[in-house]
PDB file of C-alpha atoms in Angstrom:
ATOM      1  CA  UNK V1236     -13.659  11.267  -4.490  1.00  0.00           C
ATOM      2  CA  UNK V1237     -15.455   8.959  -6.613  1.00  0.00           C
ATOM      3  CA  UNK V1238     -13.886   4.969  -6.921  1.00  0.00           C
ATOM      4  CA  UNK V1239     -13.307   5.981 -10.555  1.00  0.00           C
ATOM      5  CA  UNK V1240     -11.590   9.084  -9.794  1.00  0.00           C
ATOM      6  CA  UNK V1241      -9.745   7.310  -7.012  1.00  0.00           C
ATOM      7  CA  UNK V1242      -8.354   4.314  -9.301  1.00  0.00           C
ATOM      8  CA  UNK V1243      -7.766   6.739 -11.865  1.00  0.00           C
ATOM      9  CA  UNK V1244      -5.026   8.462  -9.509  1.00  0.00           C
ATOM     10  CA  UNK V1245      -3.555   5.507  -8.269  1.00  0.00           C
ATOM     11  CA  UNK V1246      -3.456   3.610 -11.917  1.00  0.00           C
ATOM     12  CA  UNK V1247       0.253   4.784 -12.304  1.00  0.00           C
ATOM     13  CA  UNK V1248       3.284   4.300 -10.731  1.00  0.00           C
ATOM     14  CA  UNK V1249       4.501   7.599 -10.420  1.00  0.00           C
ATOM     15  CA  UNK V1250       1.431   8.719  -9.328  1.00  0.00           C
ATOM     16  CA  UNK V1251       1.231   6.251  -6.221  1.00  0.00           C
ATOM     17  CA  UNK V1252       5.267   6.765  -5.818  1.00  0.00           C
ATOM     18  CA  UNK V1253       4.550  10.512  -5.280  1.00  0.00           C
ATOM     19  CA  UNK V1254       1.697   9.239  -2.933  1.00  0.00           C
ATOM     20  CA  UNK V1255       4.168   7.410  -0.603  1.00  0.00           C
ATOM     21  CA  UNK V1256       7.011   9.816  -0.051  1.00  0.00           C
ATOM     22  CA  UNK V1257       4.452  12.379   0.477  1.00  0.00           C
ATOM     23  CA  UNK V1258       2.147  10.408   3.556  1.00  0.00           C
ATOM     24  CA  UNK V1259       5.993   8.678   4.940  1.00  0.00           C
ATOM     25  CA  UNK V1260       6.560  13.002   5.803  1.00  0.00           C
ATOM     26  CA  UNK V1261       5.408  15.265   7.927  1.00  0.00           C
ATOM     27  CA  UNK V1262       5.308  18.239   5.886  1.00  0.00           C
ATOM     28  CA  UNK V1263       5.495  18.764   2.087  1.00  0.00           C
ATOM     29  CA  UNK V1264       8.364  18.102  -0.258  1.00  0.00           C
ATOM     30  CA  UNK V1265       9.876  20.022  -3.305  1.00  0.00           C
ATOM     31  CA  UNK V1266       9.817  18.386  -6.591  1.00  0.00           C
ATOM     32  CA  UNK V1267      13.403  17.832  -6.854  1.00  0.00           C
ATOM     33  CA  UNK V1268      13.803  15.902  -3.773  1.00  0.00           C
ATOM     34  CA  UNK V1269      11.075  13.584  -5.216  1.00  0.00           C
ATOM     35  CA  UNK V1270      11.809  13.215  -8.348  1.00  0.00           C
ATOM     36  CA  UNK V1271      15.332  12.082  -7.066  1.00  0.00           C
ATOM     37  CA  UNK V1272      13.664   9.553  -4.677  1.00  0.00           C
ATOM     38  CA  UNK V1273      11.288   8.252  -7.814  1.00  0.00           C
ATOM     39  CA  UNK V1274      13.906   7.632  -9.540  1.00  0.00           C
ATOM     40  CA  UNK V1275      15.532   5.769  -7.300  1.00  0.00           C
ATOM     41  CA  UNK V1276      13.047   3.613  -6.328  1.00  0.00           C
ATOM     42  CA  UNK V1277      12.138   3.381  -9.970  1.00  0.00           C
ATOM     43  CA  UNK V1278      15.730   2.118 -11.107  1.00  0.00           C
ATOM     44  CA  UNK V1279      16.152   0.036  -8.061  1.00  0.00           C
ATOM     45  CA  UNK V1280      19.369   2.246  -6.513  1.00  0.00           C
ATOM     46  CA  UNK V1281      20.218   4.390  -4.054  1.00  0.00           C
ATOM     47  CA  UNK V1282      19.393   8.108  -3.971  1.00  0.00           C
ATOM     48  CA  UNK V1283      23.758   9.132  -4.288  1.00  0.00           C
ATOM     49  CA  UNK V1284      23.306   6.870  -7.416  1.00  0.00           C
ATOM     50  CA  UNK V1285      20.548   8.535  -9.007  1.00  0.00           C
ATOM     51  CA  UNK V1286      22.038  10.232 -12.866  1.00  0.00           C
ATOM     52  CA  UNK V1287      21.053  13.646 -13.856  1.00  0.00           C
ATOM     53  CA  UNK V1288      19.283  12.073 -16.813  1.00  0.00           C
ATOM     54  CA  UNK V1289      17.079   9.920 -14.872  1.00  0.00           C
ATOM     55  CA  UNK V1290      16.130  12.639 -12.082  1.00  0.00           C
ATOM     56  CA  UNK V1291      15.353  15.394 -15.125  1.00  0.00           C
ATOM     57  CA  UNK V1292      12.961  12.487 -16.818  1.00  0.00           C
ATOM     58  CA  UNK V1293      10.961  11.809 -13.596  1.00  0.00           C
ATOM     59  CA  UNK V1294      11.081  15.526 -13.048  1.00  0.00           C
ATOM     60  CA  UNK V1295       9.233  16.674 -16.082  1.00  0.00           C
ATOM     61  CA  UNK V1296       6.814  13.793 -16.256  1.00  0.00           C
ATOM     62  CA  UNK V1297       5.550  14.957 -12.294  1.00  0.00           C
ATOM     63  CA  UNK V1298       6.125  18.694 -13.488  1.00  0.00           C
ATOM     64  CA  UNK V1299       3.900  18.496 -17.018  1.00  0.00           C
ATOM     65  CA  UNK V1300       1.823  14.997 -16.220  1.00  0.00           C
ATOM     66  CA  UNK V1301       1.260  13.546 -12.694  1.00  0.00           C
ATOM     67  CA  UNK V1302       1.516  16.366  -9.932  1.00  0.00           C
ATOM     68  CA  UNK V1303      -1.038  19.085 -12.066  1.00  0.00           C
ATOM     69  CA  UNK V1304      -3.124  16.068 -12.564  1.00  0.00           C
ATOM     70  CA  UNK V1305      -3.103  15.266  -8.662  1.00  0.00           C
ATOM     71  CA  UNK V1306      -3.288  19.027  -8.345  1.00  0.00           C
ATOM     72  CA  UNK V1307      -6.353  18.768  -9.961  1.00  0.00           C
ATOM     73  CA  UNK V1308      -8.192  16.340  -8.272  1.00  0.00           C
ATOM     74  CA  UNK V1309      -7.365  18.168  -4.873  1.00  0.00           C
ATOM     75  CA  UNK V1310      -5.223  15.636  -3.895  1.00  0.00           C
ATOM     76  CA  UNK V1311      -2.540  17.398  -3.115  1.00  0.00           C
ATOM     77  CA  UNK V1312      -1.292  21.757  -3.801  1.00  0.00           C
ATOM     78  CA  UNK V1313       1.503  21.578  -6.186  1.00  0.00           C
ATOM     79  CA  UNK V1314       2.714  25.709  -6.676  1.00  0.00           C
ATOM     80  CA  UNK V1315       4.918  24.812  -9.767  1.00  0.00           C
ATOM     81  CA  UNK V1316       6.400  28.574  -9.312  1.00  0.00           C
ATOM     82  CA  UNK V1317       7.986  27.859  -6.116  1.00  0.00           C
ATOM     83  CA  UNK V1318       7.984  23.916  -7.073  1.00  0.00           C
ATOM     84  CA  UNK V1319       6.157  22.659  -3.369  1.00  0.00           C
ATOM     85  CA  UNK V1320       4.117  19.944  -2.809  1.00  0.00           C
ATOM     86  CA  UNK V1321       1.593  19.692  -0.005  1.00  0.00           C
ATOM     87  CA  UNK V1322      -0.635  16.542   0.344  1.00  0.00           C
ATOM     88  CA  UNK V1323      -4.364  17.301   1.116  1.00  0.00           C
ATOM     89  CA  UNK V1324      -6.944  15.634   3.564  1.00  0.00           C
ATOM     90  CA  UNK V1325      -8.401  14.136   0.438  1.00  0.00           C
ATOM     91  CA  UNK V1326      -4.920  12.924  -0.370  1.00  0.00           C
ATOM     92  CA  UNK V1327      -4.090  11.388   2.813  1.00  0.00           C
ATOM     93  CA  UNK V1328      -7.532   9.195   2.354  1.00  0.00           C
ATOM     94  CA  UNK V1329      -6.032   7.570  -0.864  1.00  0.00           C
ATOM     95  CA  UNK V1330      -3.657   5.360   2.107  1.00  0.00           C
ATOM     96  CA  UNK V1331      -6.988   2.589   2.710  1.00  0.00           C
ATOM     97  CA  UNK V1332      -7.003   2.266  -1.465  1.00  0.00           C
ATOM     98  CA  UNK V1333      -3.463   0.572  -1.395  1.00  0.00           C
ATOM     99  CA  UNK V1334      -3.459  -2.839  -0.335  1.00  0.00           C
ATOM    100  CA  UNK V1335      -1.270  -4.744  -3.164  1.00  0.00           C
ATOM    101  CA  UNK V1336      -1.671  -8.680  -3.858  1.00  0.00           C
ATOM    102  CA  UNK V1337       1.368  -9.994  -5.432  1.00  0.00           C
ATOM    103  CA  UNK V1338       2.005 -12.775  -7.339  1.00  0.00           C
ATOM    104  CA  UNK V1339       0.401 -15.881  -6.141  1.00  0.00           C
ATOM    105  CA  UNK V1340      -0.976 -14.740  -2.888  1.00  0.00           C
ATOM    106  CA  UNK V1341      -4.854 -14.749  -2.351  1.00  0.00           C
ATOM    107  CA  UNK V1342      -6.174 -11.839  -0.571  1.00  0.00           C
ATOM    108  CA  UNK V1343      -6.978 -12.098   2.959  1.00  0.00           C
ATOM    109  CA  UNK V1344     -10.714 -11.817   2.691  1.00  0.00           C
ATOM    110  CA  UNK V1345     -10.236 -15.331   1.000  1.00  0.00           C
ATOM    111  CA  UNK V1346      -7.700 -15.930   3.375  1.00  0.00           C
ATOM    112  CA  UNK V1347     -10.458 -15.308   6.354  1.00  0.00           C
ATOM    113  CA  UNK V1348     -13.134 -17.226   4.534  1.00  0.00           C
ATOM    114  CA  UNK V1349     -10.608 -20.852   4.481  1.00  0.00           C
ATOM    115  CA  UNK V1350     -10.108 -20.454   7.970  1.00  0.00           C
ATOM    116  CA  UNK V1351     -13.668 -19.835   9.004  1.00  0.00           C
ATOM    117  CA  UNK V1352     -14.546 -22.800   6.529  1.00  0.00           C
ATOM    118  CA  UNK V1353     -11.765 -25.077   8.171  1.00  0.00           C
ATOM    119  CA  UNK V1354     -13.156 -24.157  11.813  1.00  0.00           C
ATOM    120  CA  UNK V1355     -16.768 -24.814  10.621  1.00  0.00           C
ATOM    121  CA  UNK V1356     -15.372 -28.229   9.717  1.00  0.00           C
ATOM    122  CA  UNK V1357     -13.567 -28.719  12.683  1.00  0.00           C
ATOM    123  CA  UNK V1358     -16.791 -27.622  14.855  1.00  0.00           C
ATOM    124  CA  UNK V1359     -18.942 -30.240  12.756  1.00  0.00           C
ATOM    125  CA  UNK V1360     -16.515 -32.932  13.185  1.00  0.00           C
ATOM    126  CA  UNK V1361     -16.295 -32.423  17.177  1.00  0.00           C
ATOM    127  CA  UNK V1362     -20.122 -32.138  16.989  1.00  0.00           C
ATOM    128  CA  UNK V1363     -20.461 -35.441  15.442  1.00  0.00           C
ATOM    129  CA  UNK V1364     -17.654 -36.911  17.676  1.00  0.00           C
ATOM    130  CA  UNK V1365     -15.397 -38.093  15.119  1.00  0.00           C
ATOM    131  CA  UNK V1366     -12.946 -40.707  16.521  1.00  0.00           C
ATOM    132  CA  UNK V1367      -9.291 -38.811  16.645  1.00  0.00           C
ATOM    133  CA  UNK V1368     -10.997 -35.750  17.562  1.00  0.00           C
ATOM    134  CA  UNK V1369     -12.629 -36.699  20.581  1.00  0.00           C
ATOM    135  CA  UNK V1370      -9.165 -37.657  22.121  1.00  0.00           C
ATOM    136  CA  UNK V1371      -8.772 -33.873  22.543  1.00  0.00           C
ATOM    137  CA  UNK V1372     -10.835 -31.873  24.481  1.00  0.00           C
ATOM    138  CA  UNK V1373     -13.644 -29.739  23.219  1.00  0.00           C
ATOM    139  CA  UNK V1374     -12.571 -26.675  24.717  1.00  0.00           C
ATOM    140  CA  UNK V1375      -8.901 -27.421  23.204  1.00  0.00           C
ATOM    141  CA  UNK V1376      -9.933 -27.029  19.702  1.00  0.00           C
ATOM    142  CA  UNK V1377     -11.519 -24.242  20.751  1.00  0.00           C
ATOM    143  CA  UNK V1378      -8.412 -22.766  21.636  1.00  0.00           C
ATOM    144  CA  UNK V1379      -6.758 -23.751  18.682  1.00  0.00           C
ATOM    145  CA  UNK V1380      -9.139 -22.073  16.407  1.00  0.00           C
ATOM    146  CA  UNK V1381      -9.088 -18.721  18.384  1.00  0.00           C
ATOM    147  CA  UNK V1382      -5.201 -18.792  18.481  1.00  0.00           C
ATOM    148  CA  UNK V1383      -4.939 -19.354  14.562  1.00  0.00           C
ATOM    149  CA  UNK V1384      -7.645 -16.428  13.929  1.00  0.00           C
ATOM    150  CA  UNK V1385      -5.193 -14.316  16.642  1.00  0.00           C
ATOM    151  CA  UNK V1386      -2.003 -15.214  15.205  1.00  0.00           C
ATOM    152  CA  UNK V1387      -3.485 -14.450  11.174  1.00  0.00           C
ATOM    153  CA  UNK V1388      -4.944 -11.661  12.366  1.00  0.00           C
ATOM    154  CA  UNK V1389      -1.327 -10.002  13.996  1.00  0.00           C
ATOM    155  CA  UNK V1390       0.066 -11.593  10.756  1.00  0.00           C
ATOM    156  CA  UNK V1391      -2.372  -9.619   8.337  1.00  0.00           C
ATOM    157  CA  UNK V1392      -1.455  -6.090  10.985  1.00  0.00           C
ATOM    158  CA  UNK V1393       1.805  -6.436  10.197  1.00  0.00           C
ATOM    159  CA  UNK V1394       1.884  -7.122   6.710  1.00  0.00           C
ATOM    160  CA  UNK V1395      -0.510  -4.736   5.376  1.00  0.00           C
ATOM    161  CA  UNK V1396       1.410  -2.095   7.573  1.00  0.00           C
ATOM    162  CA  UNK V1397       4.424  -3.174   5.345  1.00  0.00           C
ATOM    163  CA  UNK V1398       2.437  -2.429   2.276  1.00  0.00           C
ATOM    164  CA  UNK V1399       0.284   0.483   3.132  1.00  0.00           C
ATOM    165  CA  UNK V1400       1.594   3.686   0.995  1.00  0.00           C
ATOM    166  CA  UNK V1401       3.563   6.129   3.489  1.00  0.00           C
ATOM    167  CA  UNK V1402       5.009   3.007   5.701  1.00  0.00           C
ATOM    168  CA  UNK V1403       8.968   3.334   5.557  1.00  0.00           C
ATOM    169  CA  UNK V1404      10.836   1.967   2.318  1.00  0.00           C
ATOM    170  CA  UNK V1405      10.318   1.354  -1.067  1.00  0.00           C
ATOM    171  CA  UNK V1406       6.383   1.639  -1.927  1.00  0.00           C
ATOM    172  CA  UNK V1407       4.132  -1.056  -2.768  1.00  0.00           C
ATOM    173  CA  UNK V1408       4.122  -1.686  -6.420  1.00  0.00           C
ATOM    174  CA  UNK V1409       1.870  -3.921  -8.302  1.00  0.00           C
ATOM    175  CA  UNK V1410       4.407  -5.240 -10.336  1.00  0.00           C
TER     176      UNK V1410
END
C-alpha cells in the first residue's frame, strides 16, 4: 500500500477502531460484535452499557462507509451477506503505522536525539576535564549514559506496546 493509501485508512476513528479489535483476535469478528465494542469505546462505557441506538449508528456507518472501504483496499474480507470480517496480511501491516503522540509529548526520535546531545556534552566535558566531573570516574559516566539509553529504551518497549493497535484495551486515539 502506498503512504497515501495507508493514511487514508487510518485518517478515521472508526476505521483504526475496527483495526484494533480485529489484530487484539485471533480469528475474524462479525459486525455486530464490533460495532458493539466501537461503540463502547467510542462513548467511553462498557460493552452491557452499550444502547441499541448507538450500536445500530456504528453499525451502518462500518456496514455502508468504513468496512467496504477497507474491503476495498484489501485490508481486510468483509462478506456483508453473512456479515464476517477477516483481516488480511496487508491489514495486519497497518500495526507499524500507529504510533500516537499525545498532547505535549515529543516523539521519541526527538527524545533519542536530547539524550545523544546530552551524552555528547557530557563526553566533551570529561574530555576537557571539567572540575566536578573529574571527581567521578571516566568509566562511571560511561555507565551512566549506557544505563539511561537502557532504561529509555525498555521505557519506549513498553510504551509503544501500550499504544500499538491490537495491544489489549481501549485503542490509541489521536484525540
Amino acid at each position: 500500500m502506498s503512504r497515501t493509501e495507508v493514511f487514508d485508512i487510518l485518517s478515521n476513528d472508526r476505521r483504526r477502531h475496527a483495526l484494533h479489535y480485529l489484530l487484539s483476535r485471533e480469528s475474524g469478528a462479525e459486525i455486530g460484535e464490533l460495532s458493539e465494542q466501537i461503540a463502547a469505546w467510542e462513548n467511553d462505557e462498557a460493552i452491557e452499557e452499550v444502547t441499541a441506538d448507538e450500536r445500530r449508528r456504528v453499525y451502518v456507518s462500518l456496514h455502508q462507509t468504513h468496512l467496504p472501504r477497507m474491503d476495498e483496499a484489501g485490508v481486510l474480507q468483509y462478506e456483508n451477506s453473512r456479515d464476517t470480517i477477516e483481516l488480511t496480511e496487508r491489514g495486519e501491516s497497518l500495526r507499524v503505522y500507529m504510533e500516537i503522540v499525545e498532547g505535549n509529548e515529543i516523539p521519541w526520535s526527538e527524545f533519542y536525539l536530547g539524550l545523544s546531545a546530552l551524552s555528547a556534552s557530557l563526553l566533551a566535558a570529561l574530555w576537557m576535564d571539567a572540575a566536578l566531573l573529574s571527581l567521578v570516574p571516566d568509566l562511571a559516566w560511561m555507565c551512566v549514559v549506557v544505563l539511561l539509553f537502557g532504561i529509555t529504551s525498555v521505557a519506549h518497549i513498553y510504551y509503544a506496546d501500550q499504544r500499538r493497535l491490537g495491544s489489549d484495551g481501549a485503542p490509541p486515539s489521536a484525540k
